[in-house]
XYZ file of C-alpha atoms in Angstrom:
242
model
C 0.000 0.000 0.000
C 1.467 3.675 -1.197
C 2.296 6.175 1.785
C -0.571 8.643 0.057
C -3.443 5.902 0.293
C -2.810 4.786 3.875
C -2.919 8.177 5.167
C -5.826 8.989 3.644
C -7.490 5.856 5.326
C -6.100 7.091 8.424
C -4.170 4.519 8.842
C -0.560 6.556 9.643
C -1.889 10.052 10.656
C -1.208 9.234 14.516
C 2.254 7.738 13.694
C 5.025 8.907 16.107
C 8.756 8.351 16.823
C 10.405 6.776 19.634
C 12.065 9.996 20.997
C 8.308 11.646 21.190
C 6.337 8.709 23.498
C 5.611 9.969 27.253
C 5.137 7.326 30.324
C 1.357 7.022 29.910
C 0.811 7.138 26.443
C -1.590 4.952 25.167
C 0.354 3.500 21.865
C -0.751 1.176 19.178
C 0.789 -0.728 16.022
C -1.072 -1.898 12.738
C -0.842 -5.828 12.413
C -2.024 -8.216 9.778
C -2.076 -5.317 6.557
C -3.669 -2.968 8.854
C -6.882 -5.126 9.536
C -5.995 -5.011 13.257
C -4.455 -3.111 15.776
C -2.924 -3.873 19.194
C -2.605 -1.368 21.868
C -0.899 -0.741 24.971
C 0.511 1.622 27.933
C 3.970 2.683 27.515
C 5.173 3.176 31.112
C 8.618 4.908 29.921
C 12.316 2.911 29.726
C 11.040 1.401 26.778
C 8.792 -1.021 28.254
C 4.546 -1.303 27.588
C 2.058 -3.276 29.448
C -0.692 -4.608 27.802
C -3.037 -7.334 27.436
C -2.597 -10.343 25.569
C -4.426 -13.677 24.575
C -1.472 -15.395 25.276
C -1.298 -19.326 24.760
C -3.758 -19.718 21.669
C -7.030 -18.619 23.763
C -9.792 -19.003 20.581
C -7.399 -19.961 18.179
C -8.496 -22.350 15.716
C -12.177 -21.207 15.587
C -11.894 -21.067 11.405
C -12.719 -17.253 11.614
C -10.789 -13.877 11.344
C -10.399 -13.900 15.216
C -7.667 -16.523 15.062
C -4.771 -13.907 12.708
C -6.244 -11.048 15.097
C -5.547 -12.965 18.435
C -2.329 -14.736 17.190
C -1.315 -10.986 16.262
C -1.368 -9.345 19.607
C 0.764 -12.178 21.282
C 4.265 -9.943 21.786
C 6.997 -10.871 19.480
C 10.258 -9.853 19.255
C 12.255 -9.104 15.572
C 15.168 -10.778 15.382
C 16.825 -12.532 18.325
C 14.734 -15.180 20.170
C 14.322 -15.050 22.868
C 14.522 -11.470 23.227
C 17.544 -9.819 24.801
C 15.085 -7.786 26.559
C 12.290 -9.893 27.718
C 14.233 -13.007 28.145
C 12.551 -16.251 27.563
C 8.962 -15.545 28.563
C 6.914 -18.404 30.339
C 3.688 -16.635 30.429
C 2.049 -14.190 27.569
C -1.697 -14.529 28.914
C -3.233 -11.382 30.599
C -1.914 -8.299 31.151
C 1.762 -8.408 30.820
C 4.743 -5.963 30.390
C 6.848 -6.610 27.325
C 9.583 -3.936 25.770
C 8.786 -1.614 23.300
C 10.119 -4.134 20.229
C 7.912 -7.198 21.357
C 5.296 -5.104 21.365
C 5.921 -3.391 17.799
C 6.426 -7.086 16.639
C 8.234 -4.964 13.903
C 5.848 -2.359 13.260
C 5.816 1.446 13.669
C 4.317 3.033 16.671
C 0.743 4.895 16.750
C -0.680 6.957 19.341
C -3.808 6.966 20.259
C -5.682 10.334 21.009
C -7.830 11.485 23.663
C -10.164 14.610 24.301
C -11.277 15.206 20.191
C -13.970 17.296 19.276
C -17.215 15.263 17.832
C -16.522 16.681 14.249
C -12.799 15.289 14.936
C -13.585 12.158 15.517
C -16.704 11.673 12.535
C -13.568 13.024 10.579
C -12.062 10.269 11.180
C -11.769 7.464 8.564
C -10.750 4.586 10.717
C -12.276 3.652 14.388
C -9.924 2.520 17.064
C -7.275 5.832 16.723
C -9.308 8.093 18.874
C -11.516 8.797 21.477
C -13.981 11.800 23.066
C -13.148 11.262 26.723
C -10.442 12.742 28.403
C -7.357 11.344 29.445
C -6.383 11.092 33.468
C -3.261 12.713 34.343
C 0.028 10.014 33.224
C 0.892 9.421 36.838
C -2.450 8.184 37.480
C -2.462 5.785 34.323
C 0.422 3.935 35.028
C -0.232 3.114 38.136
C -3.617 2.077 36.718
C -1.636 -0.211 34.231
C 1.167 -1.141 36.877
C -1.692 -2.384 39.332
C -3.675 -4.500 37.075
C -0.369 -5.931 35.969
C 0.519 -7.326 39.587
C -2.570 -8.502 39.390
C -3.425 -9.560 36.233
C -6.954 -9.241 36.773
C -8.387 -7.971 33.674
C -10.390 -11.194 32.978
C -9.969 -13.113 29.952
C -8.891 -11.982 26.467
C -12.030 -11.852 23.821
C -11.714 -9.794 19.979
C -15.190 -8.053 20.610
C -15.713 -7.849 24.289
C -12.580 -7.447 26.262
C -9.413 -6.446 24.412
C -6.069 -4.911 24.426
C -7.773 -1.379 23.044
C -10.154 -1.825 25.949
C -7.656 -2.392 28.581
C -5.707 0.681 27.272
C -8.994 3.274 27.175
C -9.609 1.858 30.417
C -5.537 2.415 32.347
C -6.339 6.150 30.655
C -9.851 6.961 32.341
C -10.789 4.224 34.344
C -14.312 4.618 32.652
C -16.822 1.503 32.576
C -20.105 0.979 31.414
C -23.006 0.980 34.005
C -23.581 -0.777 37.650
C -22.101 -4.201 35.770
C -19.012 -2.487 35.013
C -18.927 -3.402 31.442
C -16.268 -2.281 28.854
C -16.945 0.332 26.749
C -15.985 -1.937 23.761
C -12.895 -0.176 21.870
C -13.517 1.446 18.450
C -12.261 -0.801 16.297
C -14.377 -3.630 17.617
C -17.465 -1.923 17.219
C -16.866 -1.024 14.028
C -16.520 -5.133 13.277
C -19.339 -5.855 15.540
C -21.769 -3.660 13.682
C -20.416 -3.822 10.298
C -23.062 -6.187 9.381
C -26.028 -3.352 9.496
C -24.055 -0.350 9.206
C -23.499 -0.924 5.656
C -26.713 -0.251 5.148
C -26.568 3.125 6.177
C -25.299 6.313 4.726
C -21.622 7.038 5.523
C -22.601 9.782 7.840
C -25.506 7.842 9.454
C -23.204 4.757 10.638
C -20.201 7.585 11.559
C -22.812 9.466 14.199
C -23.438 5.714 15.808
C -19.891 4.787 15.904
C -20.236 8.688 17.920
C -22.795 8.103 20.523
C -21.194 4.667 21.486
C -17.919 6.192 22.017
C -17.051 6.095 25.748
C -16.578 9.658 25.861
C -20.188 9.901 24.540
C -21.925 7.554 26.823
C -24.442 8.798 29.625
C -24.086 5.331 31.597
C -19.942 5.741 31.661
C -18.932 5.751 35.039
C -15.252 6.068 36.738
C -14.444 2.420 38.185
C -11.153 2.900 40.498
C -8.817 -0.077 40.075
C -9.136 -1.479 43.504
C -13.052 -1.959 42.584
C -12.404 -3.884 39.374
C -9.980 -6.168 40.721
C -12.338 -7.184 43.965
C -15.310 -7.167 41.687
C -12.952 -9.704 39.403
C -12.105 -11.545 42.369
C -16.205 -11.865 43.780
C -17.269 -12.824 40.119
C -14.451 -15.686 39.114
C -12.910 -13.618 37.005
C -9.568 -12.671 37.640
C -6.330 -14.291 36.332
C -3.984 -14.057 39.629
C -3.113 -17.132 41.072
C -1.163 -16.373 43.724
């Protein structure tokens, strides 16, 4: 694809260098020809935690979910095992990997927070943006640091609980509602609605893609950490073992 066409798709517009991230940046990189994205926090030193599928979690299902999932395992270019990460036991959950792992060898996106509505319609690709503020970088990674120890982000899943999810969520600690639901990150709504809106006009399925944004929603709550790990731990669903 020519430099001209993918930045007209949006696909490069947020692309930015090494020397420019910030501890609590919320980064991404393309995978797979740009179907799919995988996002993280980078905490600074060139490290990012973020949350993986790990071990083949829905692999094999004969769909498009198995090159996405397979894609946001970390993997490092070159050496193996990384110099860096050493030889790593465990990529399931939340997990901190350096900044190459995470890149897999691709460039480095970042993800923006606090655009206007007509910014984000603008917008040609879901999954780069959002309408909710960020919360200060001190705040975020320790968000991201603290569901690391714990790994209690529940289990991976394309649609419903993802690495763009965990990433919106280290930045605002928003949630959806009493049941503390995700706010579903943009890229898998777009996938999850594609089906019907096709069948509206551009502009039609753009304002819905709006109004489900997390910055958008009226039932979007703040959800401190130490509530979504006990509420994890009540319901079955965190990962910690210990």
């Amino acid at each position: 694809m020519g430099s001209h066409f993918l930045e007209k798709m949006g696909f490069i517009s947020n692309q930015i260098s090494r020397d420019k991230l910030k501890a609590g940046d919320h980064i991404y990189s393309w995978r797979n020809a740009y179907i799919y994205s995988h996002h993280g926090i980078y905490i600074g030193d060139e490290k990012v935690i973020h949350f993986t599928c790990g071990g083949g979690l829905e692999t094999g299902t004969g769909t498009f979910l198995d090159k996405i999932l397979v894609s946001v395992i970390p993997k490092h270019k070159g050496d193996n095992p990384c110099p860096n990460c050493g030889e790593r036991l465990n990529v399931d959950g939340v997990i901190s990997s350096c900044l190459d792992c995470f890149l897999a060898g691709g460039n480095i996106y970042l993800f923006e927070y606090s655009v206007s509505p007509a910014a984000f319609i603008a917008k040609p690709r879901r999954g780069t943006c959002t309408i909710a503020p960020s919360d200060p970088c001190e705040e975020v990674i320790s968000r991201a640091k603290y569901l690391l120890f714990r790994n209690g982000f529940g289990d991976y899943h394309a649609l419903e609980n993802n690495c763009e999810d965990f990433a919106i969520y280290c930045k605002t600690s928003l949630l959806v509602g009493k049941n503390y639901v995700l706010g579903r990150g943009g890229q898998a709504s777009s996938v999850s609605a594609a089906a019907w809106l096709a069948q509206l006009s551009p502009f039609g399925s753009k304002a819905i893609q709006l109004f489900a944004d997390i910055g958008m929603r009226k039932d979007a709550i703040k959800v401190p950490v130490e509530s979504l790990i006990a509420r994890a731990y009540a319901t079955g669903t965190s990962r910690n073992t210990s």
